[in-house]
Short mmCIF file of C-alpha atoms in Angstrom, two decimals:
data_model
loop_
_atom_site.label_atom_id
_atom_site.label_comp_id
_atom_site.label_asym_id
_atom_site.label_seq_id
_atom_site.Cartn_x
_atom_site.Cartn_y
_atom_site.Cartn_z
CA MET A 1 -26.62 -1.25 -0.49
CA ARG A 2 -27.35 -4.73 0.88
CA ASN A 3 -29.62 -7.13 -1.00
CA ASN A 4 -32.00 -8.96 1.30
CA SER A 5 -31.83 -12.30 -0.51
CA ALA A 6 -29.61 -14.81 1.31
CA ASP A 7 -27.68 -15.91 -1.77
CA LEU A 8 -26.48 -12.33 -2.43
CA LEU A 9 -25.73 -11.39 1.17
CA HIS A 10 -21.93 -11.38 1.02
CA CYS A 11 -21.45 -10.42 -2.61
CA SER A 12 -23.64 -7.34 -2.31
CA GLU A 13 -21.60 -5.96 0.59
CA ILE A 14 -18.43 -6.20 -1.47
CA GLN A 15 -19.79 -4.91 -4.80
CA GLN A 16 -20.47 -1.45 -3.42
CA ASN A 17 -20.45 1.69 -5.55
CA LEU A 18 -18.22 4.50 -4.41
CA ARG A 19 -18.82 8.19 -4.62
CA LEU A 20 -15.94 10.66 -4.45
CA TYR A 21 -16.03 14.02 -2.67
CA CYS A 22 -13.00 15.73 -4.17
CA ALA A 23 -11.06 18.91 -3.40
CA SER A 24 -9.50 19.90 -6.73
CA ARG A 25 -9.45 22.64 -9.37
CA SER A 26 -11.96 20.66 -11.41
CA ALA A 27 -15.51 21.91 -11.73
CA ILE A 28 -18.22 19.76 -10.23
CA SER A 29 -19.01 16.86 -12.54
CA SER A 30 -20.79 13.54 -12.41
CA GLY A 31 -20.80 10.21 -14.15
CA TRP A 32 -17.17 10.55 -15.12
CA SER A 33 -16.04 7.02 -14.28
CA ARG A 34 -17.15 3.59 -15.37
CA ARG A 35 -16.85 2.63 -11.68
CA ASN A 36 -19.50 5.21 -10.74
CA LEU A 37 -17.05 7.40 -8.85
CA ARG A 38 -17.93 11.05 -9.28
CA LEU A 39 -16.94 14.48 -8.02
CA SER A 40 -19.41 16.20 -5.80
CA PHE A 41 -17.80 19.60 -5.31
CA GLY A 42 -14.53 21.27 -6.17
CA SER A 43 -12.05 23.69 -4.59
CA SER A 44 -8.36 24.18 -5.20
CA ILE A 45 -5.84 22.76 -2.76
CA GLY A 46 -2.77 24.13 -4.43
CA GLY A 47 -3.00 22.65 -7.92
CA SER A 48 0.24 20.80 -8.52
CA GLY A 49 0.53 19.66 -4.94
CA ALA A 50 3.99 21.24 -4.58
CA ILE A 51 3.16 22.79 -1.22
CA ALA A 52 6.35 23.76 0.57
CA PRO A 53 6.74 22.29 4.06
CA ASN A 54 6.52 24.61 7.04
CA ALA A 55 9.43 26.67 8.29
CA GLY A 56 12.21 24.51 9.65
CA CYS A 57 11.96 22.10 6.71
CA PRO A 58 14.30 23.59 4.08
CA MET A 59 14.02 22.63 0.42
CA PRO A 60 17.12 22.08 -1.76
CA ASN A 61 19.16 25.06 -2.87
CA GLY A 62 18.31 26.29 -6.36
CA GLN A 63 14.69 25.22 -6.30
CA VAL A 64 12.33 28.02 -7.34
CA TRP A 65 9.37 28.65 -5.09
CA ARG A 66 6.29 30.77 -5.40
CA SER A 67 6.08 34.14 -3.79
CA MET A 68 4.95 34.45 -0.17
CA LEU A 69 1.58 35.77 -1.32
CA SER A 70 1.05 32.74 -3.55
CA ARG A 71 1.93 30.36 -0.71
CA ILE A 72 -0.46 32.11 1.68
CA TRP A 73 -3.20 31.92 -0.96
CA SER A 74 -2.57 28.20 -1.53
CA TYR A 75 -2.59 27.50 2.19
CA TRP A 76 -5.87 29.39 2.60
CA LEU A 77 -7.41 27.36 -0.22
CA LEU A 78 -6.10 24.19 1.39
CA CYS A 79 -7.83 25.10 4.63
CA VAL A 80 -11.09 25.81 2.77
CA ALA A 81 -10.88 22.49 0.94
CA PHE A 82 -10.40 20.50 4.11
CA TRP A 83 -13.20 22.37 5.86
CA LEU A 84 -15.40 21.20 2.99
CA LEU A 85 -14.08 17.67 3.43
CA ALA A 86 -14.77 17.85 7.15
CA ILE A 87 -18.45 18.75 6.65
CA ALA A 88 -19.05 16.09 3.98
CA PRO A 89 -21.29 13.23 5.11
CA ALA A 90 -19.56 10.45 7.02
CA SER A 91 -18.45 7.63 4.72
CA ALA A 92 -20.19 4.27 4.94
CA SER A 93 -18.38 0.98 5.20
CA VAL A 94 -16.22 -0.19 2.30
CA LEU A 95 -15.24 -3.84 2.50
CA LEU A 96 -11.95 -5.32 1.34
CA ARG A 97 -11.22 -8.96 0.58
CA VAL A 98 -7.66 -9.66 1.67
CA ALA A 99 -6.08 -13.01 0.79
CA ILE A 100 -4.30 -14.29 3.89
CA ILE A 101 -3.63 -17.79 2.54
CA ASP A 102 -3.83 -18.72 -1.14
CA GLY A 103 -3.24 -22.10 -2.75
CA ALA A 104 -2.97 -24.16 0.45
CA SER A 105 -4.19 -27.69 1.16
CA GLN A 106 -5.50 -26.82 4.64
CA VAL A 107 -5.76 -23.98 7.12
CA LYS A 108 -6.51 -23.53 10.81
CA ILE A 109 -9.37 -21.17 11.64
CA ALA A 110 -11.07 -20.00 14.83
CA SER A 111 -13.19 -17.22 16.30
CA SER A 112 -12.80 -15.29 19.56
CA THR A 113 -16.57 -15.48 20.08
CA PRO A 114 -19.12 -18.07 18.97
CA ALA A 115 -19.41 -17.79 15.19
CA VAL A 116 -22.05 -18.61 12.59
CA VAL A 117 -20.92 -20.87 9.73
CA ARG A 118 -22.55 -20.34 6.33
CA ASP A 119 -22.07 -21.81 2.88
CA GLY A 120 -21.45 -19.82 -0.31
CA ALA A 121 -25.18 -19.25 -0.81
CA GLY A 122 -25.53 -17.70 2.64
CA ARG A 123 -27.33 -20.68 4.18
CA THR A 124 -26.58 -21.26 7.86
CA LEU A 125 -24.81 -24.57 8.47
CA GLY A 126 -24.34 -24.19 12.20
CA GLU A 127 -21.99 -22.56 14.70
CA ILE A 128 -18.45 -23.07 15.97
CA ALA A 129 -17.40 -22.56 19.56
CA ASN A 130 -15.24 -19.64 20.60
CA GLN A 131 -11.47 -20.02 21.15
CA THR A 132 -11.47 -23.43 19.47
CA SER A 133 -9.25 -24.27 16.50
CA TYR A 134 -10.78 -26.01 13.47
CA SER A 135 -9.01 -27.46 10.45
CA VAL A 136 -10.40 -26.74 6.98
CA GLN A 137 -9.11 -29.07 4.27
CA SER A 138 -9.23 -28.99 0.49
CA ARG A 139 -10.90 -32.00 -1.14
CA GLY A 140 -10.93 -31.34 -4.86
CA ALA A 141 -13.70 -28.86 -5.65
CA GLN A 142 -14.96 -29.03 -2.05
CA LEU A 143 -13.81 -27.95 1.40
CA ALA A 144 -14.25 -30.05 4.52
CA MET A 145 -14.60 -28.72 8.07
CA GLY A 146 -15.75 -31.25 10.62
CA ARG A 147 -19.10 -32.64 9.52
CA TRP A 148 -19.61 -29.97 6.85
CA GLN A 149 -18.49 -30.15 3.22
CA THR A 150 -19.11 -27.44 0.63
CA SER A 151 -17.24 -25.30 -1.93
CA GLN A 152 -17.22 -22.20 0.32
CA PHE A 153 -17.46 -21.40 4.01
CA TRP A 154 -18.14 -18.09 5.73
CA ILE A 155 -17.12 -17.73 9.39
CA GLU A 156 -18.99 -14.83 11.01
CA PRO A 157 -18.14 -14.03 14.66
CA LYS A 158 -20.92 -12.83 16.92
CA ASN A 159 -20.74 -9.66 19.04
CA GLY A 160 -17.81 -8.09 17.18
CA GLY A 161 -15.43 -11.02 17.71
CA TYR A 162 -12.17 -11.62 15.85
CA VAL A 163 -11.34 -14.40 13.40
CA TYR A 164 -8.19 -16.52 13.42
CA ILE A 165 -6.62 -17.49 10.07
CA GLY A 166 -3.40 -19.51 9.89
CA ASP A 167 -1.43 -17.96 12.74
CA ARG A 168 -2.98 -14.53 13.39
CA TRP A 169 -6.15 -12.84 14.63
CA TYR A 170 -8.06 -10.44 12.37
CA ARG A 171 -11.12 -8.22 12.45
CA GLY A 172 -14.05 -8.91 10.15
CA ARG A 173 -15.04 -12.31 8.74
CA THR A 174 -13.36 -15.29 7.12
CA HIS A 175 -14.26 -16.49 3.63
CA LEU A 176 -12.88 -19.91 2.64
CA VAL A 177 -13.01 -20.84 -1.07
CA ALA A 178 -12.08 -24.04 -2.92
CA SER A 179 -10.05 -23.30 -6.06
CA ASN A 180 -8.00 -25.58 -8.35
CA ASN A 181 -7.81 -28.39 -5.80
CA THR A 182 -6.51 -25.96 -3.16
CA LEU A 183 -8.12 -23.43 -0.86
CA SER A 184 -7.91 -19.70 -0.25
CA ALA A 185 -8.57 -18.08 3.12
CA ILE A 186 -9.75 -14.49 2.77
CA ASN A 187 -10.32 -11.88 5.45
CA VAL A 188 -13.33 -9.68 4.56
CA VAL A 189 -12.85 -6.51 6.57
CA ASP A 190 -13.87 -2.86 6.66
CA ILE A 191 -11.17 -0.80 4.98
CA GLU A 192 -10.75 1.58 7.93
CA GLN A 193 -10.22 -1.35 10.32
CA TYR A 194 -7.85 -2.92 7.79
CA LEU A 195 -5.79 0.28 7.90
CA TYR A 196 -5.44 0.08 11.71
CA SER A 197 -3.17 -2.90 11.06
CA VAL A 198 -1.46 -1.75 7.84
CA LEU A 199 -0.17 1.44 9.46
CA GLY A 200 1.48 -0.47 12.29
CA ALA A 201 2.96 -3.00 9.85
CA GLU A 202 4.24 -0.45 7.33
CA MET A 203 5.42 2.23 9.77
CA ASP A 204 6.53 2.30 13.39
CA SER A 205 3.40 3.12 15.38
CA ARG A 206 5.53 5.47 17.53
CA TRP A 207 6.22 7.77 14.56
CA PRO A 208 4.71 11.29 14.43
CA GLN A 209 0.98 11.43 13.78
CA GLU A 210 1.42 13.45 10.58
CA ALA A 211 3.63 10.70 9.16
CA LEU A 212 1.11 8.02 10.17
CA LYS A 213 -1.65 10.06 8.52
CA THR A 214 0.29 10.15 5.24
CA GLN A 215 0.53 6.36 5.40
CA ALA A 216 -3.19 6.09 6.11
CA VAL A 217 -4.16 8.11 3.04
CA ALA A 218 -1.60 6.42 0.78
CA ALA A 219 -2.52 2.90 1.96
CA ARG A 220 -6.27 3.58 1.68
CA THR A 221 -5.80 4.88 -1.87
CA TYR A 222 -3.59 1.95 -2.83
CA ALA A 223 -6.08 -0.60 -1.49
CA LEU A 224 -9.07 0.98 -3.24
CA TYR A 225 -7.12 1.36 -6.49
CA HIS A 226 -6.52 -2.40 -6.51
CA ARG A 227 -10.05 -3.15 -5.29
CA GLU A 228 -11.35 -1.41 -8.41
CA ARG A 229 -8.93 -3.40 -10.62
CA ARG A 230 -9.39 -6.86 -9.17
CA ARG A 231 -6.88 -9.41 -10.40
CA SER A 232 -8.85 -12.22 -8.78
CA ASN A 233 -12.52 -13.10 -8.58
CA ILE A 234 -12.24 -14.02 -4.92
CA TYR A 235 -9.97 -11.36 -3.39
CA ASP A 236 -8.90 -7.75 -3.92
CA LEU A 237 -5.32 -7.81 -2.65
CA GLY A 238 -2.87 -9.86 -0.61
CA ASP A 239 -1.28 -9.26 2.79
CA SER A 240 2.44 -9.29 1.92
CA GLN A 241 5.02 -6.68 0.96
CA SER A 242 4.16 -7.34 -2.68
CA TRP A 243 0.93 -5.48 -1.89
CA GLN A 244 1.08 -3.73 1.48
CA VAL A 245 1.80 -5.49 4.73
CA TYR A 246 -1.24 -6.53 6.79
CA LYS A 247 -0.83 -8.54 10.00
CA GLY A 248 -4.20 -8.30 11.69
CA ILE A 249 -4.71 -6.97 15.17
CA GLU A 250 -1.10 -7.59 16.31
CA THR A 251 0.12 -4.38 14.59
CA GLU A 252 -2.75 -2.16 15.73
CA ALA A 253 -2.07 0.63 18.23
CA SER A 254 -3.81 3.68 19.65
CA SER A 255 -1.69 5.86 17.34
CA THR A 256 -2.79 3.95 14.23
CA TYR A 257 -6.45 4.24 15.29
CA ALA A 258 -6.00 8.00 15.65
CA ALA A 259 -4.30 8.45 12.26
CA VAL A 260 -6.92 6.38 10.43
CA GLU A 261 -9.83 8.14 12.11
CA ALA A 262 -8.33 11.60 11.48
CA THR A 263 -8.15 10.85 7.73
CA ASN A 264 -11.33 8.78 7.49
CA GLY A 265 -12.24 8.19 3.84
CA GLN A 266 -9.52 10.45 2.42
CA VAL A 267 -7.80 9.33 -0.78
CA LEU A 268 -5.52 10.71 -3.51
CA THR A 269 -6.81 11.29 -7.03
CA TYR A 270 -5.64 12.53 -10.42
CA ASN A 271 -8.22 13.73 -12.96
CA GLY A 272 -10.94 12.31 -10.74
CA GLU A 273 -9.44 8.83 -10.64
CA LEU A 274 -7.82 7.05 -7.70
CA ILE A 275 -4.06 7.02 -8.13
CA GLU A 276 -1.78 4.03 -7.63
CA ALA A 277 -0.27 5.41 -4.43
CA VAL A 278 2.87 3.28 -4.22
CA PHE A 279 5.39 3.97 -1.47
CA HIS A 280 8.75 2.75 -0.24
CA SER A 281 10.98 3.00 2.82
CA SER A 282 13.68 5.43 1.61
CA SER A 283 14.89 6.67 -1.77
CA GLY A 284 18.37 7.78 -0.72
CA GLY A 285 17.85 11.47 -1.44
CA HIS A 286 15.61 11.63 -4.52
CA THR A 287 12.62 9.58 -5.66
CA GLU A 288 12.25 8.22 -9.19
CA ASN A 289 10.06 8.86 -12.21
CA VAL A 290 7.90 5.76 -12.46
CA GLU A 291 8.68 5.09 -16.13
CA ASP A 292 12.35 4.68 -15.27
CA ILE A 293 11.50 1.82 -12.91
CA TRP A 294 8.35 0.01 -14.07
CA GLN A 295 5.91 1.29 -16.61
CA ASP A 296 4.47 4.16 -18.63
CA PRO A 297 4.71 7.69 -17.20
CA ARG A 298 2.24 8.69 -14.52
CA PRO A 299 1.89 12.45 -13.92
CA TYR A 300 1.61 11.92 -10.16
CA LEU A 301 4.63 9.57 -9.80
CA ARG A 302 7.44 11.98 -10.60
CA GLY A 303 10.90 12.10 -9.07
CA VAL A 304 11.19 14.70 -6.30
CA PRO A 305 13.77 15.59 -3.64
CA ASP A 306 13.50 13.29 -0.65
CA TYR A 307 14.07 14.21 2.99
CA ASP A 308 15.38 10.89 4.25
CA ALA A 309 18.96 11.97 4.99
CA GLY A 310 20.23 10.76 8.36
CA THR A 311 17.75 7.89 8.62
CA PRO A 312 18.86 4.29 9.28
CA VAL A 313 18.48 3.14 5.66
CA PHE A 314 19.61 6.30 3.85
CA GLN A 315 23.08 4.92 3.10
CA TRP A 316 24.52 1.42 3.41
CA THR A 317 27.45 -0.78 2.42
CA LYS A 318 27.72 -4.47 1.65
CA THR A 319 30.93 -6.38 0.82
CA PHE A 320 31.32 -9.62 -1.16
CA SER A 321 34.39 -11.69 -1.84
CA THR A 322 34.99 -12.70 -5.46
CA ALA A 323 34.01 -16.25 -4.58
CA GLU A 324 30.77 -15.15 -2.90
CA LEU A 325 29.78 -12.90 -5.78
CA SER A 326 30.64 -15.52 -8.40
CA GLY A 327 28.47 -18.04 -6.57
CA LEU A 328 25.49 -15.67 -6.60
CA ILE A 329 25.79 -14.50 -10.23
CA SER A 330 25.81 -17.57 -12.45
CA GLY A 331 26.89 -18.04 -16.03
CA VAL A 332 30.06 -15.96 -16.17
CA GLY A 333 32.57 -17.90 -14.07
CA ASN A 334 34.69 -15.92 -11.64
CA ILE A 335 33.44 -12.32 -11.53
CA ALA A 336 36.04 -9.76 -12.62
CA ASN A 337 33.88 -6.64 -12.96
CA LEU A 338 30.36 -5.26 -12.56
CA LYS A 339 29.75 -2.46 -15.03
CA PRO A 340 26.56 -0.33 -15.06
CA GLU A 341 25.00 -0.20 -18.52
CA ARG A 342 21.88 1.89 -17.87
CA THR A 343 20.99 3.97 -14.82
CA THR A 344 18.32 6.49 -13.85
CA GLN A 345 19.24 10.12 -13.34
CA THR A 346 19.74 9.43 -9.64
CA GLY A 347 22.08 6.50 -10.29
CA ARG A 348 19.64 3.65 -9.71
CA ILE A 349 20.74 0.61 -11.74
CA ILE A 350 18.48 -0.34 -14.64
CA THR A 351 20.88 -2.87 -16.16
CA MET A 352 24.32 -4.10 -15.07
CA ARG A 353 26.87 -6.08 -17.11
CA ALA A 354 28.57 -8.84 -15.14
CA ILE A 355 31.96 -9.73 -16.62
CA GLY A 356 33.75 -12.95 -15.67
CA ASP A 357 36.48 -15.27 -16.89
CA ALA A 358 33.90 -17.53 -18.57
CA GLY A 359 31.66 -14.94 -20.20
CA GLU A 360 29.39 -11.95 -19.68
CA ARG A 361 25.72 -11.38 -18.96
CA VAL A 362 23.42 -8.40 -18.53
CA ILE A 363 21.27 -8.38 -15.39
CA SER A 364 18.46 -5.98 -14.50
CA GLY A 365 18.98 -3.83 -11.45
CA ASP A 366 15.98 -5.41 -9.73
CA ASP A 367 17.22 -8.95 -10.40
CA LEU A 368 20.68 -8.05 -9.13
CA ARG A 369 19.19 -6.48 -6.02
CA TYR A 370 17.36 -9.71 -5.17
CA LEU A 371 20.28 -11.96 -6.10
CA LEU A 372 22.59 -10.06 -3.76
CA ASP A 373 19.90 -9.27 -1.15
CA LEU A 374 20.48 -5.51 -1.40
CA ARG A 375 18.25 -2.85 0.11
CA SER A 376 17.78 -1.08 -3.22
CA SER A 377 19.08 -0.96 -6.79
CA ARG A 378 20.59 2.48 -6.22
CA PHE A 379 24.25 1.62 -5.66
CA SER A 380 27.78 1.74 -7.04
CA VAL A 381 30.42 -1.02 -7.02
CA GLN A 382 34.09 -0.69 -6.12
CA THR A 383 36.78 -3.35 -6.02
CA ASN A 384 39.07 -3.60 -3.02
CA ASN A 385 41.74 -6.27 -3.41
CA SER A 386 39.70 -9.44 -3.93
CA ASN A 387 36.49 -7.92 -2.58
CA PHE A 388 33.59 -6.08 -4.20
CA VAL A 389 32.26 -3.23 -2.07
CA ILE A 390 28.70 -2.10 -2.82
CA ASN A 391 27.85 1.40 -1.60
CA GLY A 392 24.11 1.96 -1.71
CA PHE A 393 21.37 4.43 -0.91
CA GLY A 394 17.80 3.95 0.28
CA PHE A 395 15.55 0.96 0.76
CA GLY A 396 12.94 -0.09 -1.81
CA HIS A 397 12.00 0.83 -5.36
CA GLY A 398 12.19 4.61 -4.89
CA VAL A 399 8.81 5.45 -6.50
CA GLY A 400 6.10 7.50 -4.80
CA MET A 401 6.15 8.38 -1.11
CA SER A 402 9.26 7.82 0.95
CA GLN A 403 8.23 6.68 4.42
CA TRP A 404 11.42 7.92 6.08
CA GLY A 405 11.10 11.17 4.15
CA ALA A 406 7.57 11.55 5.52
CA TYR A 407 8.94 10.85 9.01
CA ASN A 408 11.55 13.61 8.74
CA LEU A 409 9.12 16.11 7.22
CA ALA A 410 6.58 15.42 9.96
CA ARG A 411 9.22 15.95 12.64
CA ARG A 412 10.07 19.32 11.05
CA GLY A 413 6.48 20.53 11.17
CA ALA A 414 4.97 19.62 7.80
CA ASN A 415 1.40 18.36 7.88
CA TYR A 416 0.22 15.22 6.13
CA GLN A 417 -1.45 17.13 3.28
CA GLN A 418 1.81 18.91 2.45
CA ILE A 419 3.82 15.69 2.64
CA LEU A 420 1.43 13.76 0.39
CA LEU A 421 1.21 16.47 -2.24
CA HIS A 422 5.00 16.70 -2.34
CA TYR A 423 5.54 13.01 -3.03
CA TYR A 424 2.49 12.58 -5.27
CA GLN A 425 2.89 15.47 -7.68
CA ASN A 426 -0.23 16.86 -9.41
CA ALA A 427 -2.51 14.75 -7.21
CA ASN A 428 -5.51 15.98 -5.23
CA LEU A 429 -7.06 14.89 -1.94
CA ALA A 430 -10.63 13.63 -1.91
CA ILE A 431 -13.13 11.82 0.30
CA ILE A 432 -14.88 8.62 -0.78
CA GLN A 433 -18.55 7.97 -0.18
CA VAL A 434 -20.58 4.79 -0.67
CA ASP A 435 -23.83 5.07 -2.64
#
């Protein structure tokens, strides 16, 4: 709900309470979260989420599946749940604060239409012309833009215009904040419009709609999860691969609009809480249990068979000479051997011992991946004369949804609900609402 006082105009739009309409086995409950998210009605969608893909999408040999009657029952319940989701009230706007530039001394901004300029208290300072570039500079605890100087600027385009920040155009508004003798440029944007861009940046917009829908739900959940756990007072998440890639209107397409609108407001939950819906490009045949890669166990981030075989990043090879490898891995002299010390069950490297003629050192799989610029830490090393041949699988950390796996499953006839509940075990689908 928006507060009418000018000094709370922007803050109130961001500090919105969310309400969750959830399809799950749970009975209807309320007041279950300190963030005022609550379940409004319940219905099973298959419990564990292990819904087998449609015919033409075979699962691995040896895996035990429910009887045909059980699968028909689960599918019927899934249909009921999503009918309930479909008749739920349309979700109101949820705003995200996305840091486009952080810690800079200056930034170029513009608007595609005439735009109102306000200060941090919501007072109107004036207007800027359309299609005209302006430089905003950091001056200690203040920002300077032309004749104006204040600690914060808001740039608000008229008539649905776009804003320009740095080198790209974006929907929404621009919020400029002075911080620690630098500035941050933040795009404040409706989450559904934000997703138009994220889908095209994280997946090929020409991919099947069911794959794009999986990305829409996962990315929406990921963004809201981090919005509720803000690391910064001035923004919710960034725009890079460290978060999820966001490039403004340049990565939007008609297919991304369709996928976002078809899944409007849908998120993934576990025990009534938003999950951390991480994803990656390709696991190389099997995803990972999260505790083997990062942190404590999460019941929805479990290793499952992947369906990424035959994709461009499923398998790869990279070769280094002894001299090249020794130059990249310091502290051991000339490399003689790379010996895995700890691996996951799938063979992903947790720690590797580098042995050279001047000593040894233990390197984490992630550090070694970045040192050698590898696609993943799931690899083996062979020596061939004076060369080291690295044979690897997949691209990314291997936790959560595999994007190429989703692509293959969608091509074989699986729908986005089935794909999501395969990669996010024990999760449920829900719809968010704004109080």
